[in-house]
Coordinates of C-alpha atoms in Angstrom, one line a residue:
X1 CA -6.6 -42.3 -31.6
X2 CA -4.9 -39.1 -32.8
X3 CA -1.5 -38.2 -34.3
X4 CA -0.3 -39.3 -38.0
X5 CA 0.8 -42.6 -36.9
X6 CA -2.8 -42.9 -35.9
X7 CA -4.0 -42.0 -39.5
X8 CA -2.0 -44.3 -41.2
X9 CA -3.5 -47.1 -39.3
X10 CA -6.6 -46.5 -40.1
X11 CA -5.9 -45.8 -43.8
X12 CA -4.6 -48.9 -43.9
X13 CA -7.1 -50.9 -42.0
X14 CA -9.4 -49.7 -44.3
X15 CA -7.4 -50.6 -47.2
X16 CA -7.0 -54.0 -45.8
X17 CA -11.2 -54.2 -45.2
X18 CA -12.0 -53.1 -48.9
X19 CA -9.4 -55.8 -50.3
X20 CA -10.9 -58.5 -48.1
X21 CA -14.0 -57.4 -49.4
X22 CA -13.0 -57.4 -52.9
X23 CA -11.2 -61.1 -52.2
X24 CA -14.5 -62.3 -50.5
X25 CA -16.6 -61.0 -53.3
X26 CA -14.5 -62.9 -56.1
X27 CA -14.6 -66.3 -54.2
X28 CA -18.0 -66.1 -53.1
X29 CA -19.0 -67.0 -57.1
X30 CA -17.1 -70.2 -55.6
X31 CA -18.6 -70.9 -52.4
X32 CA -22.3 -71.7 -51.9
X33 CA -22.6 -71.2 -48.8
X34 CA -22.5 -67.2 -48.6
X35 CA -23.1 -66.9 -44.7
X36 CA -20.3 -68.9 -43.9
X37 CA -17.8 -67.0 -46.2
X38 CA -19.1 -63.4 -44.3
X39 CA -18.0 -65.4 -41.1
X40 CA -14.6 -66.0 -42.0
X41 CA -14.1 -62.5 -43.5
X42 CA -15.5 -60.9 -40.5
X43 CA -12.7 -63.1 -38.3
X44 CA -10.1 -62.1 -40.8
X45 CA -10.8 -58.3 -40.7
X46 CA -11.1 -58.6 -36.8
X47 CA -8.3 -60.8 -36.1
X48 CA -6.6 -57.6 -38.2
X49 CA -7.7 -55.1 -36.7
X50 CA -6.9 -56.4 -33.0
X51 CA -2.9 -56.5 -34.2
X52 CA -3.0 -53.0 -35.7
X53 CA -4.4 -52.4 -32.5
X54 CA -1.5 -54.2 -31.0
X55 CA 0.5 -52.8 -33.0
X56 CA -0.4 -49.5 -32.8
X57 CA -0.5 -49.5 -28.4
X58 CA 2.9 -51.2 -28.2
X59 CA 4.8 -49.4 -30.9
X60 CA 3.0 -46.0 -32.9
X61 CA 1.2 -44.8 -29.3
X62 CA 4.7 -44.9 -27.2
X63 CA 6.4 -43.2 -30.4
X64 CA 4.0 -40.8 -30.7
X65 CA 3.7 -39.5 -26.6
X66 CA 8.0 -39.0 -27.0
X67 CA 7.4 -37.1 -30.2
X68 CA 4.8 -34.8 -28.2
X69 CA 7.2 -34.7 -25.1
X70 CA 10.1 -33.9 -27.0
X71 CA 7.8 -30.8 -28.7
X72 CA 7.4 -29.7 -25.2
X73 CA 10.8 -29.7 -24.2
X74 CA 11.7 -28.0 -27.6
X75 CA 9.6 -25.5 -26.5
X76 CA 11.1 -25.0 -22.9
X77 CA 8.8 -27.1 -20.7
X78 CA 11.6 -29.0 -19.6
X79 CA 9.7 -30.4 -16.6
X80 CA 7.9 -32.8 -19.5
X81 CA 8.1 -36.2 -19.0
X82 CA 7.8 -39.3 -21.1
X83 CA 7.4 -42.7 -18.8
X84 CA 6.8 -45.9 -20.9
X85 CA 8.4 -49.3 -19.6
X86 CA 6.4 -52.0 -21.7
X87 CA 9.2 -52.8 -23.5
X88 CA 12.9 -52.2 -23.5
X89 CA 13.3 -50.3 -26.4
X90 CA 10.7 -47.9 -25.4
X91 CA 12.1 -48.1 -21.4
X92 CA 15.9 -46.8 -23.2
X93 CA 13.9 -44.0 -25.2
X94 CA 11.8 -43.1 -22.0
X95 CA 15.5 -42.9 -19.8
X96 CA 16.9 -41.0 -22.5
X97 CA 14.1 -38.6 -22.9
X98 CA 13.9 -38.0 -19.4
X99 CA 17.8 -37.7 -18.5
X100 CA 17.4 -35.0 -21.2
X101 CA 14.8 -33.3 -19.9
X102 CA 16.7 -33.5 -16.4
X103 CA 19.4 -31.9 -17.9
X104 CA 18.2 -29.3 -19.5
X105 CA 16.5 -28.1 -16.8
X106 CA 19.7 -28.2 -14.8
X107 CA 21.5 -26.2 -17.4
X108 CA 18.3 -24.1 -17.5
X109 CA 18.6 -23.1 -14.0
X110 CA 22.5 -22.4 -14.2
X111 CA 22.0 -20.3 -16.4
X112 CA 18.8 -18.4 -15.0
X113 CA 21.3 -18.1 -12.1
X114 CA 23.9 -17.1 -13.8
X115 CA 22.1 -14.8 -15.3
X116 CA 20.6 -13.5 -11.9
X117 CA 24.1 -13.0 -11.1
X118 CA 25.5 -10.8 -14.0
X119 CA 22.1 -8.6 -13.3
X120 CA 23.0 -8.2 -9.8
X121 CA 27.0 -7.4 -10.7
X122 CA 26.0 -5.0 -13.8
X123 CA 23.5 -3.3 -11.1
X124 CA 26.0 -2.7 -8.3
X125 CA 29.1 -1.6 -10.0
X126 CA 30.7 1.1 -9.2
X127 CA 30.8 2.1 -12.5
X128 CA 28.1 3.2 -15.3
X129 CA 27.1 0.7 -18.0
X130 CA 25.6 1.2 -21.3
X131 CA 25.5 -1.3 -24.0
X132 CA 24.3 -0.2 -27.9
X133 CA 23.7 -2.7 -30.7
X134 CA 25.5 -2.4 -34.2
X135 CA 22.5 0.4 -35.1
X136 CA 23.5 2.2 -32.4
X137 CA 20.1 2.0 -30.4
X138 CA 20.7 1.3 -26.1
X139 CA 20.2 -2.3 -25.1
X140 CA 20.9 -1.6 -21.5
X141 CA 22.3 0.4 -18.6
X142 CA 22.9 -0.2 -15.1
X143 CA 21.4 1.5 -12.3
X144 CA 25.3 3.7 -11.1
X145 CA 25.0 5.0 -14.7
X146 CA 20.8 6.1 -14.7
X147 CA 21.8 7.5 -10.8
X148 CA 24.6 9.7 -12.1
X149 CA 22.5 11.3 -15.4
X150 CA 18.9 11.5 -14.0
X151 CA 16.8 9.5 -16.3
X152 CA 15.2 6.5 -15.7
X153 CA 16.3 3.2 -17.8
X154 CA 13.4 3.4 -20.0
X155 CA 13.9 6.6 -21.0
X156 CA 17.5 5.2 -22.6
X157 CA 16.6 1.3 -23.5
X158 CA 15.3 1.3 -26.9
X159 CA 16.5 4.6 -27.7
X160 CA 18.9 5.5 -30.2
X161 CA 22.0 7.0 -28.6
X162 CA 22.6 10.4 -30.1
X163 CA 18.5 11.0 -28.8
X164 CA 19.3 10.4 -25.0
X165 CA 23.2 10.4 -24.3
X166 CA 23.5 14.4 -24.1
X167 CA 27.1 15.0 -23.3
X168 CA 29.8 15.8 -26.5
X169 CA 32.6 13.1 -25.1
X170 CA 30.5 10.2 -24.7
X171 CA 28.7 10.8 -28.5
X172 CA 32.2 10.9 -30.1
X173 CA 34.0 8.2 -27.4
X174 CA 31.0 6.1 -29.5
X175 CA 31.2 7.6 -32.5
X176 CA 35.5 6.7 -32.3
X177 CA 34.5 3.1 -31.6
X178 CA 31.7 2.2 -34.3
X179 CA 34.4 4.3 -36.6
X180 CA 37.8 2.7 -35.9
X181 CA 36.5 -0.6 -34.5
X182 CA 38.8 -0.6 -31.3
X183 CA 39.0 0.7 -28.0
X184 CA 38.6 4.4 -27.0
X185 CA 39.3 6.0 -23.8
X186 CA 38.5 9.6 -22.6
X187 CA 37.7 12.0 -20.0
X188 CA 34.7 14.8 -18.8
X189 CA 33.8 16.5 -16.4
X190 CA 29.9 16.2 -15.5
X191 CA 27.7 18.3 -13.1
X192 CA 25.7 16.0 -10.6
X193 CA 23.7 19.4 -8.3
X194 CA 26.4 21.4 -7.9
X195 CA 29.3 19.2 -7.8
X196 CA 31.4 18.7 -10.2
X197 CA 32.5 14.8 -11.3
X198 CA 35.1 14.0 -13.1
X199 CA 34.8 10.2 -15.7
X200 CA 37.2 8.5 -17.5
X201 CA 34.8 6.8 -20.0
X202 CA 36.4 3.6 -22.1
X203 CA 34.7 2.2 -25.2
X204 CA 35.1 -1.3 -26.9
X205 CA 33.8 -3.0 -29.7
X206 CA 31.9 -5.8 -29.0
X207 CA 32.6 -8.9 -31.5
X208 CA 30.8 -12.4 -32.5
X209 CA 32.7 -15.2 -33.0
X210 CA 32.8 -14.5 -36.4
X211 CA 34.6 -11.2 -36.2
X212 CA 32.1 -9.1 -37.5
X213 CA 30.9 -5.8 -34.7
X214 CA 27.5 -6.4 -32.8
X215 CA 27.5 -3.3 -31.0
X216 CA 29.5 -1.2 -28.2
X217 CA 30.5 -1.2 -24.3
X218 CA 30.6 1.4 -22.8
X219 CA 32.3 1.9 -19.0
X220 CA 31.9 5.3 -17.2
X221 CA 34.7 5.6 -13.9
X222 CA 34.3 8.1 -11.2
X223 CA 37.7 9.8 -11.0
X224 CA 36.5 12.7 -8.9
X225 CA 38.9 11.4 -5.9
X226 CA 42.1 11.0 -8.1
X227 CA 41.5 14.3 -9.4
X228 CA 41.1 15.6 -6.1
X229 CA 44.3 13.9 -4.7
X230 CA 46.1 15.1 -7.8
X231 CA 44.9 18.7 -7.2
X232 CA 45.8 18.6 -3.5
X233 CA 49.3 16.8 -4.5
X234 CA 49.9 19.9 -6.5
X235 CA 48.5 22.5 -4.0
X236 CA 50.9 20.7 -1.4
X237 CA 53.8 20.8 -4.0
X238 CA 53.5 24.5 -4.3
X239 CA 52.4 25.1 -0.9
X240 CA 55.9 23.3 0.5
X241 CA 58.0 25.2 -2.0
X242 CA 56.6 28.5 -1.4
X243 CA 56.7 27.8 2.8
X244 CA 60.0 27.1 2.1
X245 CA 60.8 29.8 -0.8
X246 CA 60.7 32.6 2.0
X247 CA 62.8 31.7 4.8
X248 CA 65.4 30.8 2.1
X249 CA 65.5 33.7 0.6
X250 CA 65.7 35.8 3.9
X251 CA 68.5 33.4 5.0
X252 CA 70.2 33.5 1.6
X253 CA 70.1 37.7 1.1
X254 CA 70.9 38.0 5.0
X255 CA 74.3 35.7 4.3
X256 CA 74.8 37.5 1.3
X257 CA 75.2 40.6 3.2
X258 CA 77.4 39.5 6.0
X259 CA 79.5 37.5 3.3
X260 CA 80.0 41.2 2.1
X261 CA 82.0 42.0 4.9
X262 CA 79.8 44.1 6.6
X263 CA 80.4 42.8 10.0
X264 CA 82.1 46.3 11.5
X265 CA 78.3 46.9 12.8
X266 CA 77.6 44.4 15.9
X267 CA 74.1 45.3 16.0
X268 CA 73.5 44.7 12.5
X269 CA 75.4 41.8 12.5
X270 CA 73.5 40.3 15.6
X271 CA 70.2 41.4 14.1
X272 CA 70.6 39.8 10.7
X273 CA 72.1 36.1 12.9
X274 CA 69.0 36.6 14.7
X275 CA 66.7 36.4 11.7
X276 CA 68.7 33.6 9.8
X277 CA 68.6 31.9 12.7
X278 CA 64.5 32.2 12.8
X279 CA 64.5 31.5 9.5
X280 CA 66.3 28.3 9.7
X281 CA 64.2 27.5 12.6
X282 CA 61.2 27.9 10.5
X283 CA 62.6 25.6 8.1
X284 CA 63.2 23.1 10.7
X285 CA 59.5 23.2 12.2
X286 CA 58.2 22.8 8.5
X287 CA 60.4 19.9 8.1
X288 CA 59.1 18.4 11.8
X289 CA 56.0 18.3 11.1
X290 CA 56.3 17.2 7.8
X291 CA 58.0 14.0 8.5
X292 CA 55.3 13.8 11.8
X293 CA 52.6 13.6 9.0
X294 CA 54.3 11.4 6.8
X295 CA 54.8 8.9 9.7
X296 CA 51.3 9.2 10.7
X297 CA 49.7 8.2 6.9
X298 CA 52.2 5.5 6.8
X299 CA 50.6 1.6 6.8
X300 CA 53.7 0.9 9.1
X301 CA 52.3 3.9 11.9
X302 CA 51.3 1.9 15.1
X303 CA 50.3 3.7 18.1
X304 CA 52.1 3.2 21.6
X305 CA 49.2 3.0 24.1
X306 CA 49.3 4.0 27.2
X307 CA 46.9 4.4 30.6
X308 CA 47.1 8.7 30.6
X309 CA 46.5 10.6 33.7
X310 CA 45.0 13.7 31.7
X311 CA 45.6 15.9 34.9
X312 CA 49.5 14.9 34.6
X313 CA 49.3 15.5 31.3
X314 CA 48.5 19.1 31.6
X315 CA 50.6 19.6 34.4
X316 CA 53.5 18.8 32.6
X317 CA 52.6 20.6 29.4
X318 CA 51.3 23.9 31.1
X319 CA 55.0 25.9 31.2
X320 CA 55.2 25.9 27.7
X321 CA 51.8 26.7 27.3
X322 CA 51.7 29.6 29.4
X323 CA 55.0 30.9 28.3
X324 CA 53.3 31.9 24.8
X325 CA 50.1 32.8 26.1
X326 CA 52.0 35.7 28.1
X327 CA 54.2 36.7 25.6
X328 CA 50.9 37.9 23.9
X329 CA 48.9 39.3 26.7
X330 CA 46.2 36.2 26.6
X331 CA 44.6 35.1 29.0
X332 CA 45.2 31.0 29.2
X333 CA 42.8 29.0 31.7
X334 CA 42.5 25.2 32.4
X335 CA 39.6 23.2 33.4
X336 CA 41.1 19.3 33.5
X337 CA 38.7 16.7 35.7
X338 CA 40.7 14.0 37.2
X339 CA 40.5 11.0 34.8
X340 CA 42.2 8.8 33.0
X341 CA 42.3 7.2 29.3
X342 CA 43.7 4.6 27.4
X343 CA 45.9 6.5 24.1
X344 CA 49.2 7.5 22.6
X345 CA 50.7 10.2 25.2
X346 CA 53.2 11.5 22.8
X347 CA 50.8 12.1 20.3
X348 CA 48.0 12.9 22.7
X349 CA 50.6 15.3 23.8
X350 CA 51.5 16.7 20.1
X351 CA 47.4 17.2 20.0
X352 CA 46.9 19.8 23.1
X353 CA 50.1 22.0 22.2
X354 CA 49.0 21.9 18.5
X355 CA 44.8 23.0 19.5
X356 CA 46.2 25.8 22.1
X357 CA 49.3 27.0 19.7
X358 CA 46.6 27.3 17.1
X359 CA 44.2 29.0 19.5
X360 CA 47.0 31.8 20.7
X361 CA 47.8 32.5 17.3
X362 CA 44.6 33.5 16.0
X363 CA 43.5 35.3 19.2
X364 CA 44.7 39.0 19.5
X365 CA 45.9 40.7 22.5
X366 CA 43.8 40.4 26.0
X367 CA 41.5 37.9 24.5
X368 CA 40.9 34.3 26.4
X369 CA 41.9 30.7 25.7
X370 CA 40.7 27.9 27.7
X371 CA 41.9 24.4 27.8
X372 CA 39.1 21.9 28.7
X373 CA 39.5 17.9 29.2
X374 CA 36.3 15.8 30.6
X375 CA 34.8 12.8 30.6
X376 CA 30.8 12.6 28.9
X377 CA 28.4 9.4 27.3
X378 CA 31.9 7.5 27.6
X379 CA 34.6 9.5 25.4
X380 CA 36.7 11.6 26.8
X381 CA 37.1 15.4 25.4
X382 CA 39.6 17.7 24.5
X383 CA 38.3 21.1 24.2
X384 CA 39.8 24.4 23.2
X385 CA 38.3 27.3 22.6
X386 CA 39.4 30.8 22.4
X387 CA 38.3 34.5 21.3
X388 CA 40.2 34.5 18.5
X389 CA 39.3 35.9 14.9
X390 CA 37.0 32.8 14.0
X391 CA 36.6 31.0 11.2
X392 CA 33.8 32.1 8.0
X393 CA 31.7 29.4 7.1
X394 CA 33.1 28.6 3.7
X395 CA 36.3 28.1 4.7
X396 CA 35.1 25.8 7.7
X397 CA 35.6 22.4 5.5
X398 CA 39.1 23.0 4.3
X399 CA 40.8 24.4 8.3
X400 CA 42.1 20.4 8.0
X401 CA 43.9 20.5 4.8
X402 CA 47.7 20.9 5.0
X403 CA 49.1 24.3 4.9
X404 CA 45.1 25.8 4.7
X405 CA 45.4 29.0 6.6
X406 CA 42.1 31.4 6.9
X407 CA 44.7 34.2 7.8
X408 CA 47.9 33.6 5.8
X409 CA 49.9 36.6 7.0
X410 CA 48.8 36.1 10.4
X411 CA 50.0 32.5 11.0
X412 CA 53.3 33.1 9.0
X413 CA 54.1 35.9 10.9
X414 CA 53.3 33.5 14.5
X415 CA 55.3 31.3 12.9
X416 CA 53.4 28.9 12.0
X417 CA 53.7 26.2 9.3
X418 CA 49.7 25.6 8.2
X419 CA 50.4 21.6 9.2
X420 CA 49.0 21.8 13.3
X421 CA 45.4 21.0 12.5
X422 CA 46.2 18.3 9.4
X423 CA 48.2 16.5 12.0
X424 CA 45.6 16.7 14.8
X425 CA 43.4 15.6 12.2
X426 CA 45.6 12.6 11.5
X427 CA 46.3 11.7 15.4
X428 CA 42.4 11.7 16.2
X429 CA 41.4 9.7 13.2
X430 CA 44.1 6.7 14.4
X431 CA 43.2 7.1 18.2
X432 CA 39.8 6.3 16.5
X433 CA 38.3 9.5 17.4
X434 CA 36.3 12.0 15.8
X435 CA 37.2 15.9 15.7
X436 CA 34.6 18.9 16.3
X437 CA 34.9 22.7 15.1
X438 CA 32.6 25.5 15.9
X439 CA 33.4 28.9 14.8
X440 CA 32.3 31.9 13.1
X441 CA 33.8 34.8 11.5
X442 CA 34.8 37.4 14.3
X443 CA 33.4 35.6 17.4
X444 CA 36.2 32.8 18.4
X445 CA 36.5 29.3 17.5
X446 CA 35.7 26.2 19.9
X447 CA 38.1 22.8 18.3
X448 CA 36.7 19.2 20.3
X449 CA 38.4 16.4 20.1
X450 CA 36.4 13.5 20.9
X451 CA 38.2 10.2 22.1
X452 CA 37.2 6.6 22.9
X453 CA 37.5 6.1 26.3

């Protein structure tokens, strides 16, 4: 027998023994016959001793196994059990026990997967993660925020934050926080390699329930997109203005003249009609194709499929291609295999005269452009390539962009808008396609257009 309840049996069993003993001792200067008074003090004292025991297996043992299962439980062995039935009040404490055990391990394994589950969310956010205690030391950071600085998480987790968080806006955005006890929100600019990333980094004060600070959040956001679209919403700004700027002004000083009264000269006259007339034409072109690629990058853009007999197709087209192509002594061949293809024709259309206008105006005098369409691995391929001044490497990522020109004067003065290739761009990409250049500087430029089928 173990336990206190075990102890105190015995203490008072032997309590009990000494006072019979004591009792039996008095009386025995009573009785003569001393063997028979040890008898019936040895039946006393046993007859005793078997209802401690009794006792002691039907109530202090069951009392005793909960107390020891309910110390296990306390300590987080909730799959301890406690299973006696002898009697009902024990059988209640037993169900009772138990359901709490059962529960507890339920709630236990909620929250282990709840837990699980806030790992797994902190860990694949698309944003960086750092959490400091009221001392200021790092508690923990996610795995998007250790990818973007270098390190690895235990080189921040346990660390105090000025030691390992090098960059100026992030020490003050906590500084701010642990200083004014609200929210703070900031920007930097951070070198991953060579590429520079842009964060908005917000910082908040995390409180108990008794309103006192524990410690600091911390959220980093990638905006290096939004600033990108913001820069190329300005570039396009000032890019439209400035396309626009100069056939304005031509048109603007030309009718300035003639409103003058300067019309005795015819030639003059006619010449200055001629260029207001370009000019506005200009204007228009820029205004086409602006409203082309505005339509295309809408939600509400649906293509108009059709079954497209590409030899047709160039047919149709080849007047107006060979019209330019003669005005500038260059030499314009075609190479179209008899297929056909499932796509947009207008646009499909818009694609060809955009690639070979491009083509003729980068290729000087006596140079070649060639128009190829064909069939290979199952896409058909648009292919124009041309002599033409070529394209450095550098600027070989940006020929897409609107209003991107790698000669400025030269296109401006073909009349061009700097919107053909955005718009092929924006064609191919809905047709599902993909869209292949190959150039370099001084040695001609080869534009695929790669199309499902």
């Amino acid at each position: 027998m173990k336990g206190p309840f075990s102890k105190v049996l015995l203490s008072y069993i032997v309590g009990l023994f000494i006072i019979v003993l004591i009792a039996g001792l008095i009386i025995s200067t009573f009785v003569e016959n001393i063997i028979f008074l040890i008898a019936v003090l040895f039946i006393v004292f046993f007859s005793v001793c078997l209802l401690f025991i009794r006792i002691y297996n039907n109530y202090i043992l069951p009392i005793e196994k909960a107390s020891n299962t309910i110390k296990e439980i306390g300590k987080g062995n909730y799959h301890a059990r406690f299973h006696y039935t002898r009697n009902p009040l024990h059988n209640e404490l037993s169900t009772n026990i138990n359901k709490l055990a059962r529960e507890l391990t339920e709630f236990s394994l909620q929250e282990q997967i709840q837990s699980e589950q806030l790992s797994t969310l902190i860990d694949n956010m698309a944003s960086g993660l750092v959490l400091l205690d009221e001392r200021g030391y790092i508690h923990l950071v996610n795995r998007k925020f250790i990818d973007l600085f270098g390190k690895t998480e235990k080189d921040y987790v346990g660390s105090l934050y000025y030691n390992v968080l090098e960059d100026e806006t992030i020490q003050e955005t906590i500084q701010k926080v642990f200083l004014y006890e609200g929210r703070v929100k900031d920007t930097f600019k951070h070198y991953v390699g060579i590429e520079n990333m842009y964060f908005e980094i917000s910082g908040a004060p995390i409180i108990n329930e008794r309103n006192i600070p524990k410690g600091v959040v911390l959220v980093l956001h990638d905006i290096t997109e939004l600033k990108k679209l913001e820069s190329m919403r300005k570039d396009f700004v000032a890019n439209v203005s400035h396309e626009l700027r100069t056939p304005i002004t031509s048109i603007k000083g030309f009718s300035e003249t003639l409103l003058d009264g300067n019309l005795d000269d015819k030639e003059a006259v006619s010449q200055f009609l001629e260029i207001i007339y370009h000019e506005s034409n200009r204007i228009q072109i820029l205004i086409e194709d602006l409203l082309s690629l505005s339509r295309l990058e809408s939600d509400n853009f649906k293509l108009v499929l059709h079954k497209i007999n590409a030899l047709e197709l160039v047919e149709s087209l080849m007047p107006a291609l060979t019209y330019k192509a003669e005005r500038k002594d260059i030499s314009f061949t075609t190479e179209v295999e008899d297929i056909q293809f499932k796509a947009d024709k207008d646009r499909i259309t818009q694609v060809i005269i955009n690639l070979v206008n491009n083509a003729l105006n980068y290729t000087p005098a006596r140079g070649d452009v060639s128009l190829r369409i064909y069939k290979e691995d199952e896409l058909v391929k648009i292919e124009v390539c041309d002599t033409g001044i070529g394209i450095p490497e550098k600027d070989l990522p940006r020929v897409f962009e609107r209003f991107y020109r790698v000669d400025k004067a030269r296109a401006r003065d073909s009349g061009g808008t700097g919107l053909g290739l955005a718009i092929v761009k924006h064609i191919v990409e809905v047709h599902e396609g993909e869209i292949l250049i190959d150039s370099e500087a001084d040695q001609g430029t080869t534009i695929t257009v790669c199309l499902p089928a």
